[in-house]
Short mmCIF file of C-alpha atoms in Angstrom, two decimals:
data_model
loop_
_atom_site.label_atom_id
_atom_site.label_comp_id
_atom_site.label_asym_id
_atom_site.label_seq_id
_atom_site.Cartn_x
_atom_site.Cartn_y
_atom_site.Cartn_z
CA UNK A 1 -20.94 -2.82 1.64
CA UNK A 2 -22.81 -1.50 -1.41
CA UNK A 3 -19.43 -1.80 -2.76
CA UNK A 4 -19.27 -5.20 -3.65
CA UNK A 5 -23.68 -5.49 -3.98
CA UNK A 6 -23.04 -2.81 -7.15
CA UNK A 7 -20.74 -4.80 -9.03
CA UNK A 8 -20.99 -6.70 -11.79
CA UNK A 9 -19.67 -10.27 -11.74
CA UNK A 10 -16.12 -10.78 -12.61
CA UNK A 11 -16.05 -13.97 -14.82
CA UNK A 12 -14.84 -17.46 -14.07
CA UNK A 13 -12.35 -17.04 -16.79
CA UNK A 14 -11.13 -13.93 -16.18
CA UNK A 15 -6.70 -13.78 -15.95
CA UNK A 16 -5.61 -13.04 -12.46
CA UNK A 17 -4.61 -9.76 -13.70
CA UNK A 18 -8.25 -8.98 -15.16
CA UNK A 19 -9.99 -9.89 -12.30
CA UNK A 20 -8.01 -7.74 -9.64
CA UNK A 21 -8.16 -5.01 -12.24
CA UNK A 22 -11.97 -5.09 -12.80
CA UNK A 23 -12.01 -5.05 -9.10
CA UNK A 24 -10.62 -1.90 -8.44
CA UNK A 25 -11.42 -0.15 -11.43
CA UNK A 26 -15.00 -0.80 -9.73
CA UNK A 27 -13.79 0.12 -6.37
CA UNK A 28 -12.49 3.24 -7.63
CA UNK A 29 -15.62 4.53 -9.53
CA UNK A 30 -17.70 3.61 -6.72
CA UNK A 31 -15.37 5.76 -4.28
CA UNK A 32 -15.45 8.62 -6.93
CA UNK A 33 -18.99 8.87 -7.51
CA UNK A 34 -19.69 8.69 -3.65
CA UNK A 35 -16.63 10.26 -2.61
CA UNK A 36 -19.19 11.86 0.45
CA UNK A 37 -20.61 8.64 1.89
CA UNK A 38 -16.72 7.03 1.78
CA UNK A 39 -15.06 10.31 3.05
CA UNK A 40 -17.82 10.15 6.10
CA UNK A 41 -16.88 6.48 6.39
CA UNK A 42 -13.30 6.67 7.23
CA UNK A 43 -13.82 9.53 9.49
CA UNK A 44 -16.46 8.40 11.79
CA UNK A 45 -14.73 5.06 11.80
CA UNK A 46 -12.61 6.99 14.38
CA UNK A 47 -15.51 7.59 16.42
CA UNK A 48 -18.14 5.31 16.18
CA UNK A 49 -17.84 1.88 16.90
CA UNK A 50 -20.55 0.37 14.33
CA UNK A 51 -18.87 2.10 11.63
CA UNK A 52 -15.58 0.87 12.73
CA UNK A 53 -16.48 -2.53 12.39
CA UNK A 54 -18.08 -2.06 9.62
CA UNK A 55 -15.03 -1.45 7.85
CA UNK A 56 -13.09 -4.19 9.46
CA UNK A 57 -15.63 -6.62 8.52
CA UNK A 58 -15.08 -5.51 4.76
CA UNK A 59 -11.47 -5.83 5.47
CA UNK A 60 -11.59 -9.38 6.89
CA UNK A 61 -14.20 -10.28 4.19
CA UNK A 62 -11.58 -9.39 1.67
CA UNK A 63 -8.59 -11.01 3.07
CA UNK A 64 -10.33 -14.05 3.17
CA UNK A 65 -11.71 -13.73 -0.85
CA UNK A 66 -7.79 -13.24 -1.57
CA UNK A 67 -7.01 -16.25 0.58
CA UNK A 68 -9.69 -18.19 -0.96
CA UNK A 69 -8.63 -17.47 -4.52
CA UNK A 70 -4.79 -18.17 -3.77
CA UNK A 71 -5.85 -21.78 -2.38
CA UNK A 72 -8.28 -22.23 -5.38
CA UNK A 73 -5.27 -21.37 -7.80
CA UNK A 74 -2.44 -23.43 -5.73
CA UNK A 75 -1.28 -20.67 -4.66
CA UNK A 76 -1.11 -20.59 -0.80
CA UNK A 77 1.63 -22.64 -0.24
CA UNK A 78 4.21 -20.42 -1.18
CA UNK A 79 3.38 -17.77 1.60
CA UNK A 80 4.29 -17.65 5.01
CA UNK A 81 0.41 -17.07 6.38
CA UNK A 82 1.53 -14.30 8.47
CA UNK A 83 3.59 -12.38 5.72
CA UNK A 84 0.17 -13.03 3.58
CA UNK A 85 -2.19 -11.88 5.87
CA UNK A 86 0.11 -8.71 6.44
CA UNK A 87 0.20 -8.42 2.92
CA UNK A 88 -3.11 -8.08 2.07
CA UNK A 89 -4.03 -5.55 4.88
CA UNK A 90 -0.92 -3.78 3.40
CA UNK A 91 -3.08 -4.01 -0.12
CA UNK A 92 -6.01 -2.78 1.12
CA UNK A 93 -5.10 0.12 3.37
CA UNK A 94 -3.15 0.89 0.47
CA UNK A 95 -5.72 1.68 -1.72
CA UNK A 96 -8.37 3.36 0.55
CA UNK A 97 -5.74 5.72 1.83
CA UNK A 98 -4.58 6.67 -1.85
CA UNK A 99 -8.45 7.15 -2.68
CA UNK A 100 -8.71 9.30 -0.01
CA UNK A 101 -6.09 11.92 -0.70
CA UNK A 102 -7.27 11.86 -4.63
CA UNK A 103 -10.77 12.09 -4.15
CA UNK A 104 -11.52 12.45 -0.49
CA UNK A 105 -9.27 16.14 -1.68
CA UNK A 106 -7.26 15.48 1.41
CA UNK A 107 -3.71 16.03 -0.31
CA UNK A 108 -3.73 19.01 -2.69
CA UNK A 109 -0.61 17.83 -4.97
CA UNK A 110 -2.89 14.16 -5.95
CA UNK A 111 -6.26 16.44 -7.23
CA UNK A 112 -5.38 16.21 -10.65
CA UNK A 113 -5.94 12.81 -10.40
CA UNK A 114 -9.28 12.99 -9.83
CA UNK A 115 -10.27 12.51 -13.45
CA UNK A 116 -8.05 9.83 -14.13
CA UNK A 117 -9.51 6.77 -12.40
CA UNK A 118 -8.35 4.50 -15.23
CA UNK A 119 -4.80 5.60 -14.14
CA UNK A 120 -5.42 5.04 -10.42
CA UNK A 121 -7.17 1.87 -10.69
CA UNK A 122 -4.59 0.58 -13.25
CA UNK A 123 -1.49 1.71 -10.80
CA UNK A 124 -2.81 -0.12 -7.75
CA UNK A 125 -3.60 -2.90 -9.82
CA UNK A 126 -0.37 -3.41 -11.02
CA UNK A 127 0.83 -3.33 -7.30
CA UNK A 128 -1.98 -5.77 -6.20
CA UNK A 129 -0.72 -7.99 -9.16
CA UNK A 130 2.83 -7.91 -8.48
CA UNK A 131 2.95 -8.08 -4.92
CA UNK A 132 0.30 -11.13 -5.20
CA UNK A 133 1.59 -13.22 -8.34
CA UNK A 134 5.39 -11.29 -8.31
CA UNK A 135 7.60 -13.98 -8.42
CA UNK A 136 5.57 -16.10 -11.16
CA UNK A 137 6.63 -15.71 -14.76
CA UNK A 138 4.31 -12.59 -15.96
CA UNK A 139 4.00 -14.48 -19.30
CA UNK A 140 3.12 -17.83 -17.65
CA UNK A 141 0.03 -15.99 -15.60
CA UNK A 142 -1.75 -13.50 -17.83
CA UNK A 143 -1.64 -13.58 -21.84
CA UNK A 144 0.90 -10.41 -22.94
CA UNK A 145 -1.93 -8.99 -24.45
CA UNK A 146 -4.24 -8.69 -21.01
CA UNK A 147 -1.45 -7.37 -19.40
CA UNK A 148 -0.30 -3.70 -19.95
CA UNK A 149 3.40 -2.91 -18.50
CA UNK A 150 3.36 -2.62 -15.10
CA UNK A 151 5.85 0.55 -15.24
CA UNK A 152 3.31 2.02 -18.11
CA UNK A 153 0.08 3.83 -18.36
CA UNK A 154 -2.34 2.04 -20.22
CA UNK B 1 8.85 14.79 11.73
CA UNK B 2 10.73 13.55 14.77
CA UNK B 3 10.63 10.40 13.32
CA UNK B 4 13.40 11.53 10.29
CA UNK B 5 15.37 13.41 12.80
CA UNK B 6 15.70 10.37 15.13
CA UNK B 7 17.07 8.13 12.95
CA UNK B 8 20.76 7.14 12.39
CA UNK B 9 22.00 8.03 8.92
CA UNK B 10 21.86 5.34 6.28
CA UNK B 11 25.43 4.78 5.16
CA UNK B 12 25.77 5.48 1.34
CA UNK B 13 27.34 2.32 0.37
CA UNK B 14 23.78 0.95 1.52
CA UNK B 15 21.99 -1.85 -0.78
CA UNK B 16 18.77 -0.60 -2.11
CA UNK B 17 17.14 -3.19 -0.07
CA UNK B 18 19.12 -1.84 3.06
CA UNK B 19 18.20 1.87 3.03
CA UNK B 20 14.52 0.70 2.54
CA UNK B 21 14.17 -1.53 5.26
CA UNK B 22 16.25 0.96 7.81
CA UNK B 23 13.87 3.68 6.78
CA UNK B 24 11.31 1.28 7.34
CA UNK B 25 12.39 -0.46 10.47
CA UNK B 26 13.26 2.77 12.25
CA UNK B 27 9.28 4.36 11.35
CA UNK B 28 7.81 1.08 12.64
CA UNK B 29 10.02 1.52 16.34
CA UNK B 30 8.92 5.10 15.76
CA UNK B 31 5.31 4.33 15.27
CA UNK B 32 5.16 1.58 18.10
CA UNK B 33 6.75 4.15 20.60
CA UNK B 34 5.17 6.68 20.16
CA UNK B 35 2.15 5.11 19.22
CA UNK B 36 -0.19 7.83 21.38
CA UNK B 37 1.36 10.41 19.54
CA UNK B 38 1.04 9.20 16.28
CA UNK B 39 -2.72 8.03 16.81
CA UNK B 40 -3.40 11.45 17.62
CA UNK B 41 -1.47 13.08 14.46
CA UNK B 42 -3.75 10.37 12.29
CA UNK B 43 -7.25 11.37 13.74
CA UNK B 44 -6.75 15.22 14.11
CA UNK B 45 -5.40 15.09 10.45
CA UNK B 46 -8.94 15.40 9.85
CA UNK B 47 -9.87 18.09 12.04
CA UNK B 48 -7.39 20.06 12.43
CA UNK B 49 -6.04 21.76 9.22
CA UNK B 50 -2.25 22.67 10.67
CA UNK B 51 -2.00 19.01 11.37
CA UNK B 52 -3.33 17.76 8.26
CA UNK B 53 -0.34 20.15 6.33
CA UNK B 54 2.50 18.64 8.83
CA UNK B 55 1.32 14.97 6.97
CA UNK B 56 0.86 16.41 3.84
CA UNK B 57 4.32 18.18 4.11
CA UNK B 58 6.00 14.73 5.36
CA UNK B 59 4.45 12.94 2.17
CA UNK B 60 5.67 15.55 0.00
CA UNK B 61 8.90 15.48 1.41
CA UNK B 62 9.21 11.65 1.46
CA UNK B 63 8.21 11.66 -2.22
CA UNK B 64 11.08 14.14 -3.16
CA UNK B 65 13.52 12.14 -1.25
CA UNK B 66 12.18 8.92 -3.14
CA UNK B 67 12.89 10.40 -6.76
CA UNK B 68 16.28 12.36 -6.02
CA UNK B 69 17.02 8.61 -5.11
CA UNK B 70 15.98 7.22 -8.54
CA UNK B 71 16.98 9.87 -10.21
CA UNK B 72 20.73 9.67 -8.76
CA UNK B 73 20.25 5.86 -9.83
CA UNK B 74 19.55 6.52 -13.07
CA UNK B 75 16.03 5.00 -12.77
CA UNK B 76 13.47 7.73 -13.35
CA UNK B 77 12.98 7.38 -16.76
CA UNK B 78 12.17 3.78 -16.19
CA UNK B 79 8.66 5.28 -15.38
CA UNK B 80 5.76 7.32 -16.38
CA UNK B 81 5.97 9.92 -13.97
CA UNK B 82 2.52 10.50 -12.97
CA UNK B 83 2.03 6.64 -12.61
CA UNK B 84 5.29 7.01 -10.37
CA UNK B 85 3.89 9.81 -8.52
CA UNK B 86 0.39 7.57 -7.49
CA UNK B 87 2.84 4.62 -6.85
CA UNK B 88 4.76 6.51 -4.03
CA UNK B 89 1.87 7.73 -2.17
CA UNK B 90 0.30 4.32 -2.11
CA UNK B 91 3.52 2.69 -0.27
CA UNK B 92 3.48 6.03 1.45
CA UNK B 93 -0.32 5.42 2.94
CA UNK B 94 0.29 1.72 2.67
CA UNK B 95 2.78 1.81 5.72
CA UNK B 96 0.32 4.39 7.92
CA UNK B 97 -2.43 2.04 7.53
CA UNK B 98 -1.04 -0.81 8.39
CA UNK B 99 1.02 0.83 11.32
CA UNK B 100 -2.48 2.21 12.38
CA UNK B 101 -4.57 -0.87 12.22
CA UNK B 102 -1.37 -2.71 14.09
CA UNK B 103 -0.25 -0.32 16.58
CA UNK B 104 -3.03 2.17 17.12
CA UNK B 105 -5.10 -0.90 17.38
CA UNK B 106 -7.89 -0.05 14.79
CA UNK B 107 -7.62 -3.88 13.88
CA UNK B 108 -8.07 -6.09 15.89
CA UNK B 109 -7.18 -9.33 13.94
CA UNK B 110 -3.73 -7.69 13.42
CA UNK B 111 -2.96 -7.20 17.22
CA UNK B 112 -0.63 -10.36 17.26
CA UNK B 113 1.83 -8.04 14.87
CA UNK B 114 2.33 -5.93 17.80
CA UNK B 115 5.16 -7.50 18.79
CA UNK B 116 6.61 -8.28 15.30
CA UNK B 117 7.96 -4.77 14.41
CA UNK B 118 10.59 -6.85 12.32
CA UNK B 119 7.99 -8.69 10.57
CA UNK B 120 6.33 -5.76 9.84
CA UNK B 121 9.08 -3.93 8.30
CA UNK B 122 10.36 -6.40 6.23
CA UNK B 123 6.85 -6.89 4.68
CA UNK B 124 6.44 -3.60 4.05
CA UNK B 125 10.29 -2.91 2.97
CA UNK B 126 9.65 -5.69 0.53
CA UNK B 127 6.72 -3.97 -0.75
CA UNK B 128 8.17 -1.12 -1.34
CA UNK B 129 11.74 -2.85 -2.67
CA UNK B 130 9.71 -4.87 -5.40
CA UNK B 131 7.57 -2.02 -6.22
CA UNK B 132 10.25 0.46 -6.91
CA UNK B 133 13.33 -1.82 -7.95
CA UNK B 134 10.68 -4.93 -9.45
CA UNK B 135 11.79 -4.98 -12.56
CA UNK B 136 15.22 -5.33 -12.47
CA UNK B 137 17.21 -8.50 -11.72
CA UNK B 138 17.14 -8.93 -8.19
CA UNK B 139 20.26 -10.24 -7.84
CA UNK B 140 21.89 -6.83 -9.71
CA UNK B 141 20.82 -5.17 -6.99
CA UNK B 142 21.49 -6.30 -3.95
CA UNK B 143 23.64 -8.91 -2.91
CA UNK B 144 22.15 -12.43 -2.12
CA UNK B 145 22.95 -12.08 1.22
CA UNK B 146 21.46 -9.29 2.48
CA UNK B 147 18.33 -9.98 0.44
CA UNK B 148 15.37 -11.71 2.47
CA UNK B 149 13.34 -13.90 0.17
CA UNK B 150 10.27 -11.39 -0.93
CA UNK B 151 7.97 -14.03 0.27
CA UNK B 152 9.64 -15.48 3.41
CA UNK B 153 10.11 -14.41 7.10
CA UNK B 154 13.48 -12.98 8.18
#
């Protein structure tokens, strides 16, 4: 999607954290500014079966980055595959459906966090992060000063 | 929702862990039941504005339960509230995507889950345990036994 086309790269070096941050901070400006084209999106993926699979593709596209990454890092050993692949689907529904009810205005009490997309991307960062690299030591994964609290707003 | 009303009480004495993961099981059962039913309430969510208030009304409700819990635990000023807020609602939406794409079979790489409802709840029960409860020595909380290793099948 022109999700992904828009964005800038994320660099080689960038900490775990960094990377899924700059990820959805990206993801989350580009649902904001087009909050029409997305809301559309995960309508008519109910009732058209193009648009439907266009979304899955995205979905399997990104399950297989995250795979991808956790075998470059060393990572994917320490997952039961099924668990993982749940787990990711969990990640992504996760934030589409939160973007939705901000900025797709489809639950009332989230509106006024429509002009805080630092906040939203940083929150479902921090879950991305922690449900990914949880059981690591924080400190051994992502220099202290890369990594704001993950009970905090930064 | 039917789904609240049809569910055995969680005893008090209850780990953290435990109350989760019944709440959890008993939605998945719930969802894979009555899976018509609940593919219905998603899609006419969107069309139909009564419907869309009995989900919105659930969240809200759900959200409330989730902080009188923390707050009886003495955990709510662990967090920034508005970051807490956002947090809820994405294991909220979390859990109805994945149900969806599993059970209302929007998915179909996930359709092997169908018959995993345990699986499925204890991924997303330890989602939602190591979101909510993450920072805290797991082994305060709930006793070794009862505890499922975060990345492991039960």
């Amino acid at each position: 999607m022109f999700v992904r086309a828009s964005r800038r790269p994320i660099p080689r070096d960038a900490s775990q954290y960094e990377a899924i941050h700059q990820a959805n901070l990206h993801y989350v400006e580009c649902f904001r500014r087009n909050v029409g084209l997305m809301r559309c999106h995960f309508r008519l993926k109910d009732e058209d079966e193009l648009i439907a699979e266009v979304g899955r593709s995205a979905d399997n596209a990104m399950v297989e980055r995250v795979l991808a990454r956790l075998r470059r890092e060393g990572q994917l050993g320490l997952w039961d595959a099924e668990k993982l692949k749940l787990t990711i689907f969990c990640l992504i529904g996760m934030v589409d459906e939160l973007l939705l009810k901000i900025y797709g205005q489809t639950q009332p009490s989230l509106a006024a966090f429509q002009a805080r997309p630092q906040l939203v991307a940083s929150t479902v960062s921090d879950m991305w992060f922690s449900t990914i690299y949880g059981s690591q030591s924080i400190e051994g994964i992502a220099p202290a000063a890369n990594l704001p609290g993950l009970r905090r707003v930064d």
